[in-house]
Coordinates of C-alpha atoms in Angstrom, one line a residue:
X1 CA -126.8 -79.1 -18.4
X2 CA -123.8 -80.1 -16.0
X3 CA -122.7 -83.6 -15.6
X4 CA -122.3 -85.0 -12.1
X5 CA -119.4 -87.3 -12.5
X6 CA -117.9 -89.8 -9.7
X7 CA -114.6 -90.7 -9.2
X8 CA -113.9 -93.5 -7.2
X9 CA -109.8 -94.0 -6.0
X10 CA -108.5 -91.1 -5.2
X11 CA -104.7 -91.8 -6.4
X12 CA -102.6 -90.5 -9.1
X13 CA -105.0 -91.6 -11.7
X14 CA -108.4 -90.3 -9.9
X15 CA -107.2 -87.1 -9.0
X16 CA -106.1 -86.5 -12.5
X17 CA -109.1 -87.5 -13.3
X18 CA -111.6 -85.6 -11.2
X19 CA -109.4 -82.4 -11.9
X20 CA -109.6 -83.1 -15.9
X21 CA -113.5 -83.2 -15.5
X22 CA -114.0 -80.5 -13.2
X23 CA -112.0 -78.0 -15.1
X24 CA -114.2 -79.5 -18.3
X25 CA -117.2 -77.7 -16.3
X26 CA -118.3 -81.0 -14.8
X27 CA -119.5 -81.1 -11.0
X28 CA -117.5 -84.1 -9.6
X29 CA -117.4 -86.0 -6.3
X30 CA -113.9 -88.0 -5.6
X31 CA -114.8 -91.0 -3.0
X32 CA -111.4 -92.2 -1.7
X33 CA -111.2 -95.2 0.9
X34 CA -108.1 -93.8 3.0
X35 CA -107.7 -90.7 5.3
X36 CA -105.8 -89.0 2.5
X37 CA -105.6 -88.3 -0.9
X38 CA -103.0 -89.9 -2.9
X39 CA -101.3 -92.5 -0.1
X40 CA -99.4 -94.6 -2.8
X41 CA -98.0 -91.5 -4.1
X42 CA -96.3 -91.1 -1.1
X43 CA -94.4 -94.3 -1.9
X44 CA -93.1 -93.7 -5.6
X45 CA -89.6 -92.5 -6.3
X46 CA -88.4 -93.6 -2.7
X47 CA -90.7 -90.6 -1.3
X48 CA -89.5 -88.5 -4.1
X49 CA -92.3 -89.2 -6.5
X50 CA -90.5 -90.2 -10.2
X51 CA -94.1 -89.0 -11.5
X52 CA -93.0 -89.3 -15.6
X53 CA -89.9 -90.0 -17.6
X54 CA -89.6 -87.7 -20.8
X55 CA -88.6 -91.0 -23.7
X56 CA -89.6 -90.5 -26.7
X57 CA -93.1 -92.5 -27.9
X58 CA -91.0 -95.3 -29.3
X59 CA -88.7 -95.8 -25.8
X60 CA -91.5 -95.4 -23.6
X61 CA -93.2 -97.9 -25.4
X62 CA -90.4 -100.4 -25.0
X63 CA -90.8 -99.8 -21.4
X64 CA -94.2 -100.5 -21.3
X65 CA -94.5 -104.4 -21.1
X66 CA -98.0 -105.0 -21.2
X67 CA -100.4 -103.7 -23.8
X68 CA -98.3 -100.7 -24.6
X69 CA -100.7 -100.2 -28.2
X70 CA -103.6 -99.1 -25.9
X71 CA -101.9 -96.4 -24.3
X72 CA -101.2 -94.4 -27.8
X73 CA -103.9 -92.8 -27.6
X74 CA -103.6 -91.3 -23.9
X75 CA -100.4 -90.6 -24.4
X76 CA -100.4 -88.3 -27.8
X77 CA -103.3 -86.0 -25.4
X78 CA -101.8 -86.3 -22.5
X79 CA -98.1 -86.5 -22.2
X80 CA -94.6 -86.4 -20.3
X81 CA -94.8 -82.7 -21.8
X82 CA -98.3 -81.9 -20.3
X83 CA -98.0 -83.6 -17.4
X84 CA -95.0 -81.4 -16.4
X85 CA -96.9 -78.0 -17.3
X86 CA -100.1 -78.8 -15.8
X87 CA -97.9 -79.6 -12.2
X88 CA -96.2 -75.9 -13.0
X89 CA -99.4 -74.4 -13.4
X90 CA -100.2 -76.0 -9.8
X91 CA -97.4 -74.3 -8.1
X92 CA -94.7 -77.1 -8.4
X93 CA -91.4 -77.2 -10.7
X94 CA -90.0 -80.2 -11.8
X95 CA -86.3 -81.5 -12.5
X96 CA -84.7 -84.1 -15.0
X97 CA -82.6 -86.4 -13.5
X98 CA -80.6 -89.3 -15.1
X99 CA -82.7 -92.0 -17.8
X100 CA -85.1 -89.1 -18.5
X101 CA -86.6 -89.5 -14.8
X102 CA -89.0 -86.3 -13.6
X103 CA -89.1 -85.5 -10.2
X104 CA -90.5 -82.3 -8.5
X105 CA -87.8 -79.8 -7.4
X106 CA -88.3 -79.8 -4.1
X107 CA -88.1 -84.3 -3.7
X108 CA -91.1 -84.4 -2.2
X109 CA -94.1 -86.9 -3.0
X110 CA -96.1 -85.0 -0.7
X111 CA -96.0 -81.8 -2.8
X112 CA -97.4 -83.4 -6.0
X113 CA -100.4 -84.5 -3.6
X114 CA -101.0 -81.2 -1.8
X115 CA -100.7 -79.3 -5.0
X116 CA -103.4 -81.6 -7.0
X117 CA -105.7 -81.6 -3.6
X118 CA -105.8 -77.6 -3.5
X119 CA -106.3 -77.9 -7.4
X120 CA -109.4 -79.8 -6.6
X121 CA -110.8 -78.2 -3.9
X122 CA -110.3 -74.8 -5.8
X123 CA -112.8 -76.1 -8.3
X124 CA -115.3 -77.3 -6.1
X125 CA -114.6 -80.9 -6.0
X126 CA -116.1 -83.1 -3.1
X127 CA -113.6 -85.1 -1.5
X128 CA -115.1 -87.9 0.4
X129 CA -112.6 -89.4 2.6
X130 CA -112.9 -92.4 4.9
X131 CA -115.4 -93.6 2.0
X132 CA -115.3 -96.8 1.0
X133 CA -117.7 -97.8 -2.3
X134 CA -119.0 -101.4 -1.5
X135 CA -121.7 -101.2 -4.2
X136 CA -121.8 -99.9 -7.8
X137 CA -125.4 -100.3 -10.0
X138 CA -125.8 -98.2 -13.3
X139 CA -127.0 -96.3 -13.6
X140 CA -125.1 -94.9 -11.8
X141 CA -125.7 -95.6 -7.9
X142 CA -122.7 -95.9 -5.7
X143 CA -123.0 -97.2 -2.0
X144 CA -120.5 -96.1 0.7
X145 CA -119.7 -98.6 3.8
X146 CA -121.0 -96.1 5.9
X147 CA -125.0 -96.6 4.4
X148 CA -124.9 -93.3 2.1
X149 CA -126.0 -93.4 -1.7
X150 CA -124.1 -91.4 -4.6
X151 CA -125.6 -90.6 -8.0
X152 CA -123.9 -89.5 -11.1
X153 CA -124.3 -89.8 -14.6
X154 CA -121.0 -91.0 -15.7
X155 CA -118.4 -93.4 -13.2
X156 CA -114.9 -93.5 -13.5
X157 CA -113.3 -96.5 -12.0
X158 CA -109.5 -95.6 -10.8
X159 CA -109.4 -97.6 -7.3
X160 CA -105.7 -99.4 -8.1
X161 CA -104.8 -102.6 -8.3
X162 CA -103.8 -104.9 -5.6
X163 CA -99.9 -103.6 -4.9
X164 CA -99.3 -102.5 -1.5
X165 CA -102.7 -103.3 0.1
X166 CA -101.9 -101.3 3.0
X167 CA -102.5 -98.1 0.6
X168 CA -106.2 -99.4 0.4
X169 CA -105.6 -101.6 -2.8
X170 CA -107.6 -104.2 -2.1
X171 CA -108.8 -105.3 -5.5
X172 CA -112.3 -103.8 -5.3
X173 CA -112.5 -102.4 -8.9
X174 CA -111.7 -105.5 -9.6
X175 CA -115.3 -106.9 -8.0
X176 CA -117.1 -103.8 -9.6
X177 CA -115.6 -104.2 -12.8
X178 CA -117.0 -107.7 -13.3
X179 CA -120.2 -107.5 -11.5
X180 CA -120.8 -104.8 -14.4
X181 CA -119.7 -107.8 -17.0
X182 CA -116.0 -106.8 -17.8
X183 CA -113.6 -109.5 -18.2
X184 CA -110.5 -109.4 -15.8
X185 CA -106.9 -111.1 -16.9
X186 CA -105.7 -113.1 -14.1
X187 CA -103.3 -110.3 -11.5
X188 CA -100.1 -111.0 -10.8
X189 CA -97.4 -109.0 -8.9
X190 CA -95.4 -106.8 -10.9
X191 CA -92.0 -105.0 -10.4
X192 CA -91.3 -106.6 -7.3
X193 CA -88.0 -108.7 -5.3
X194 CA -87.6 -112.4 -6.8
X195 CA -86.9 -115.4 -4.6
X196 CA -84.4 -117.8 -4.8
X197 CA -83.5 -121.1 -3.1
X198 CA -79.9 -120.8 -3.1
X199 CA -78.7 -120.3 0.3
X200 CA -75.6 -119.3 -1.0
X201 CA -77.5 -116.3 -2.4
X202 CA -79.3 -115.7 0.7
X203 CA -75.8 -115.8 3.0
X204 CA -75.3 -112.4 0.7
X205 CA -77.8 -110.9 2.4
X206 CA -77.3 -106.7 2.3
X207 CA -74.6 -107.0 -0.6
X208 CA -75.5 -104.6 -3.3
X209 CA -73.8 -104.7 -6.9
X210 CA -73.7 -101.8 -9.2
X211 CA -72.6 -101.9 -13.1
X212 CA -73.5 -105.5 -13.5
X213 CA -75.6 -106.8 -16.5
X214 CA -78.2 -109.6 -16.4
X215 CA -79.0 -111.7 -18.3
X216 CA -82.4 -113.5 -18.5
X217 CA -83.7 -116.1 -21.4
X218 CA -87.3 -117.7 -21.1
X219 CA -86.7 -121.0 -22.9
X220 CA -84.5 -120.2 -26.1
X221 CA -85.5 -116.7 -26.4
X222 CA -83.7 -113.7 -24.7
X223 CA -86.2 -111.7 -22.3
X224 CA -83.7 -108.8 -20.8
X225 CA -80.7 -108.1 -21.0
X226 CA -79.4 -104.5 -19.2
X227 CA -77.3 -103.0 -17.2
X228 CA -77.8 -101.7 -13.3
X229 CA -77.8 -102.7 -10.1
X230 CA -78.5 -105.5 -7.9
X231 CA -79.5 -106.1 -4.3
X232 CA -79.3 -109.4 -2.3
X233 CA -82.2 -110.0 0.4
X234 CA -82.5 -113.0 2.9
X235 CA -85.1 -114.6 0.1
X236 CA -83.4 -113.8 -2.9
X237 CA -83.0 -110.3 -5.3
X238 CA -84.1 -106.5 -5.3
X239 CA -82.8 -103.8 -7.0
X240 CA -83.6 -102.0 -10.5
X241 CA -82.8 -105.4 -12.5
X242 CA -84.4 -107.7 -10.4
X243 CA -87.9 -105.3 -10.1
X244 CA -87.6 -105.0 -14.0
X245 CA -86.8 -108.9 -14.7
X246 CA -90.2 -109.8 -12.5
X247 CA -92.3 -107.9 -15.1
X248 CA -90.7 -109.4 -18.4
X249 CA -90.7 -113.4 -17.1
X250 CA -93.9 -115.1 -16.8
X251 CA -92.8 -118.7 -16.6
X252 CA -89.8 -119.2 -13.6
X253 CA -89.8 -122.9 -14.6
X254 CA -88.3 -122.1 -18.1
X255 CA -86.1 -119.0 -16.9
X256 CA -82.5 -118.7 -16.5
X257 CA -80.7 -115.8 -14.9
X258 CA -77.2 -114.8 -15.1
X259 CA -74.9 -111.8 -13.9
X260 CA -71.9 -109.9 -16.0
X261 CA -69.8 -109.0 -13.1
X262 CA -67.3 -107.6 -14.9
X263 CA -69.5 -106.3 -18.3
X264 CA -67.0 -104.0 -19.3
X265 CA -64.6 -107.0 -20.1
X266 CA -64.6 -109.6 -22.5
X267 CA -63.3 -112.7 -21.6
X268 CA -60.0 -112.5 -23.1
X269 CA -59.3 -109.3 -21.1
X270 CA -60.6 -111.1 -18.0
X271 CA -57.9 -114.2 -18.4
X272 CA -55.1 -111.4 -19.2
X273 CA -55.8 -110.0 -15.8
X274 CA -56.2 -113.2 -13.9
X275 CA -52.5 -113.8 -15.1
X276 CA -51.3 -111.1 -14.6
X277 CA -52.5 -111.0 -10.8
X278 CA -51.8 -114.5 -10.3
X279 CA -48.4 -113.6 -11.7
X280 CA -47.7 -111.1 -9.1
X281 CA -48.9 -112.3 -5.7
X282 CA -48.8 -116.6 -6.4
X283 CA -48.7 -117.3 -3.1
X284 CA -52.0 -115.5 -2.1
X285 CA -55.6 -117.5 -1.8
X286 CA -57.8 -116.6 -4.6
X287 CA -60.7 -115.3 -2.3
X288 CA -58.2 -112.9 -1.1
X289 CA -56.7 -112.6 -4.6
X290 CA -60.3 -111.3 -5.7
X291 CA -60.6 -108.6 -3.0
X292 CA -59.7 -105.9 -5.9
X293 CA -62.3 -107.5 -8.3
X294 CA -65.3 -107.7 -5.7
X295 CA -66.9 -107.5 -2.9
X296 CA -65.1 -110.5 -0.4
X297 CA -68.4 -111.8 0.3
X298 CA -69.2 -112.5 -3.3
X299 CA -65.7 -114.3 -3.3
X300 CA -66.5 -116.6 -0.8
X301 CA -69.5 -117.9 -2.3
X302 CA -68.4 -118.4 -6.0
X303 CA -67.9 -122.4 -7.0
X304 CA -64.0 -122.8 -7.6
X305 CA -61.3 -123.2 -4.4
X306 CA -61.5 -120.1 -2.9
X307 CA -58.5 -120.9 -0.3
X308 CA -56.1 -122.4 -2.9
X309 CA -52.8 -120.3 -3.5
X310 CA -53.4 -118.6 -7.2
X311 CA -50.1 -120.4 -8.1
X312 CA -52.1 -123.9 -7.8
X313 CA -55.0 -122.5 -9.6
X314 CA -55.0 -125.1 -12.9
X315 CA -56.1 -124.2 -16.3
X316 CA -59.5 -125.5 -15.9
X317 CA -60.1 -123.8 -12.6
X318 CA -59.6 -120.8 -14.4
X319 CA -62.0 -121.1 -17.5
X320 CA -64.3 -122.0 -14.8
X321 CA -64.0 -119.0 -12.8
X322 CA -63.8 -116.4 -16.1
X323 CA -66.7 -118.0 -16.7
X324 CA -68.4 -117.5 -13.3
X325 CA -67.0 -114.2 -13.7
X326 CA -69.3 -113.5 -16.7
X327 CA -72.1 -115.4 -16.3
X328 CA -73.1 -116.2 -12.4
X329 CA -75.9 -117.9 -12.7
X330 CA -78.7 -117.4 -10.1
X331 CA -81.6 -119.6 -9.7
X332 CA -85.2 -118.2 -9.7
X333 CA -88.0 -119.5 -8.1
X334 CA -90.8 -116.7 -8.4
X335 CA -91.4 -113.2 -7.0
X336 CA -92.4 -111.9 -3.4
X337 CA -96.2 -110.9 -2.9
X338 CA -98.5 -108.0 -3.4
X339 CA -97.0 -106.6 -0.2
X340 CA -93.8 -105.9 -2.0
X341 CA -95.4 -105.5 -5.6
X342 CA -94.5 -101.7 -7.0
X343 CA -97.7 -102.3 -9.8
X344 CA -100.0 -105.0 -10.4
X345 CA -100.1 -106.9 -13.6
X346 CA -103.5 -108.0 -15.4
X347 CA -107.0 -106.9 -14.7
X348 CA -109.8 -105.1 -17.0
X349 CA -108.9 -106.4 -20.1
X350 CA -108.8 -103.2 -22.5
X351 CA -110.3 -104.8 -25.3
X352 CA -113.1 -103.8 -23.4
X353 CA -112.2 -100.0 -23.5
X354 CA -111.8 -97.4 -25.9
X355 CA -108.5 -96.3 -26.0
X356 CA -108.9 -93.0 -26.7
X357 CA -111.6 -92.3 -24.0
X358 CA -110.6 -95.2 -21.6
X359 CA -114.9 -95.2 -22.0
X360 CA -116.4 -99.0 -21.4
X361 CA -117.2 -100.6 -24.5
X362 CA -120.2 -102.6 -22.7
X363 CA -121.4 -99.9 -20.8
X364 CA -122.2 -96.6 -21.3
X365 CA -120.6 -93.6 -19.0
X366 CA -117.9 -96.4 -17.4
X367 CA -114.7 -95.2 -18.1
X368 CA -111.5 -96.3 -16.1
X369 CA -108.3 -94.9 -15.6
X370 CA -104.6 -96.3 -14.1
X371 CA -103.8 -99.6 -12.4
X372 CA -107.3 -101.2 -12.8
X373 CA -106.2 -101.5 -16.7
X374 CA -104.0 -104.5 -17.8
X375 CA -101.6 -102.4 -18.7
X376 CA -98.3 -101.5 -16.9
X377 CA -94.4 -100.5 -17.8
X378 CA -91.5 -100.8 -16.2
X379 CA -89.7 -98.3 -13.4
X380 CA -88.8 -94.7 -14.4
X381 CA -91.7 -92.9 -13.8
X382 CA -94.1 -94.7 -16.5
X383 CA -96.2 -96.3 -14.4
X384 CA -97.5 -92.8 -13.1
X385 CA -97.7 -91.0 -16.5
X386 CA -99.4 -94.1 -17.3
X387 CA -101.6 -92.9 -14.4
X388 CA -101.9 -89.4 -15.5
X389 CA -102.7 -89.6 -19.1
X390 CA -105.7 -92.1 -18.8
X391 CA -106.9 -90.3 -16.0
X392 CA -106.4 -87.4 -17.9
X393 CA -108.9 -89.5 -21.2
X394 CA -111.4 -90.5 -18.5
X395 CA -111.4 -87.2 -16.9
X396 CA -112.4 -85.0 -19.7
X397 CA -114.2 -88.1 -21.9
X398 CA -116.7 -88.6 -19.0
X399 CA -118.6 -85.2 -19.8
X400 CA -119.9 -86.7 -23.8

């Protein structure tokens, strides 16, 4: 007998979902809230849709923060590699690019959306747009915003988390979820700008650094520690590091963040060219002095005498500067809002799932897929394979 199965969140993770089942033999119905299929998609890779990153197990792993144990399972049925034939198969090459990064050839978002939305509607798939779920009861009875009743016999729960809410996350899985008696871990935003309330930081405003390190420690304990690049806003950082630090601290109170501005240096070969340059022009001001070691902006702003003649620069003026040449330290307050939020961290606590069918452990034909799961990595393209493979479990699980 065929299974009707419903898909609510038509995203990454639903569509994967909803095509997994319906090739599976399944008759599926997608509900999704927007006008469009896939309107977050649009935003990943800067338009250009990073949709996986080919690391080995153990490396993606490492880049997956929170809960990466759970996603073992999805992954070994569903990976990097399958993800990248099953978009050939739909009409739409993909490219490596640096750090193992998969985009499609063409650098279009748009294509990964149009070629999964033909998928679907080649298998007879009912794409419900404008439809909002405001009601879930097993089982399973699903009511629209708009009056209309849906019936299935197995649910899969993919509607996001609550990043970008202008891309319809709104949190309502979230509300379903625990109505049905799941447990949610408090949300957070994740891989998003952090704000400081230096305003020396913020009088940097538009200055971007590349090839510096930072440096984070929680307490005692070292939390990141890598190279990239940095971006200064009016309220504090963006950039690759700064999105990647907001995922790994949890406690700003007990964090301390320093930049490397010259990581390829040690200290010794820092002092030796200090010298050297004060050697040869004494009579210039060190902010002017520092022109050929950074940006002049960054110069003006760093704590030692930046109009003093490099002849009058003492011995302790310039341990202090190697110093702030090594280790800038930035204060932290905390991190912008959902708004800005690439991911959101927390929600349906997978103890509650099986990991190798992403099926509810409390009740029977639930199964969830992508952001709704407390589960999340860093950027790259994880977060969508992420997307993919559980979508991919619930997909093709939801039929048993």
């Amino acid at each position: 007998m065929t299974r009707d199965v419903l898909v609510i969140g038509g995203g990454p993770a639903g569509m994967m979902a909803a095509l997994t089942a319906a090739e599976a033999g399944a008759r599926v119905t997608l509900c999704e809230r927007n006008e469009k299929l896939g309107k977050k998609l649009y935003l990943t890779g800067k338009g250009r849709c990073n949709l996986t990153n080919t690391a080995e197990p153990e490396r993606f792993f490492a880049n997956t923060p929170q809960n990466p144990r759970f996603l073992r399972a999805a992954q070994a049925a569903f990976d990097a590699e399958a993800l990248r034939a099953k978009i050939d198969e739909l009409g739409v090459s993909t490219v490596e690019e640096r750090g193992g990064r998969v985009f499609p050839t063409t650098q279009k978002a748009s294509d990964i959306t149009r070629a999964l939305e033909r998928a679907l509607r080649k298998l007879g798939v009912t794409i419900l747009l404008n439809s909002r779920v405001i009601a879930v009861r097993p089982t399973w009875l699903v009511q629209l915003e708009n009056g209309n009743i849906l019936n299935a016999d197995a649910l899969i729960l993919a509607t996001g988390g609550l990043s970008y809410p202008a891309t319809g996350s709104t949190g309502d899985g979230y509300t379903f979820s625990a109505e049905l008696g799941h447990t949610l871990v408090p949300t957070r935003p994740a891989l998003v700008p952090l704000v400081s309330d230096a305003a020396w930081v913020h009088h940097l405003q538009g200055l971007s650094l590349r090839n510096v390190r930072l440096k984070a420690r929680q307490g005692a304990r070292v939390i990141m520690d890598e190279l990239g690049e940095l971006l200064f806003t009016h309220f504090g950082l963006s950039g690759p590091l700064a999105l990647t630090l907001s995922s790994l601290a949890d406690d700003w109170t007990k964090t301390t963040v320093e930049i490397d501005l010259k990581p390829g240096l040690t200290p010794e070969q820092v002092e030796r060219r200090l010298l050297r340059d004060f050697a040869e022009s004494p009579r210039k001001q060190l902010v002017n002095l520092l022109m050929s070691w950074m940006p002049i902006k960054l110069a003006e702003v760093l704590p030692i005498p930046a109009a003093k003649p490099a002849s009058q620069i003492n011995r302790l003026e310039r341990l202090h500067l190697i110093e702030t040449i090594k280790a800038l330290p930035i204060p932290i307050t905390g991190v912008r809002g959902y708004e800005e939020a690439v991911i959101t961290r927390g929600g349906v606590d997978v103890r509650e799932i099986v990991p190798s069918t992403m099926a509810s452990r409390k009740v029977p034909g639930l199964y969830f897929a992508g952001e709704i799961l407390d589960v999340d990595g860093l950027t790259g393209g994880f977060n969508l394979q992420i997307a993919f493979s559980t979508g991919f479990c619930a997909g093709y699980n939801a039929l048993k």
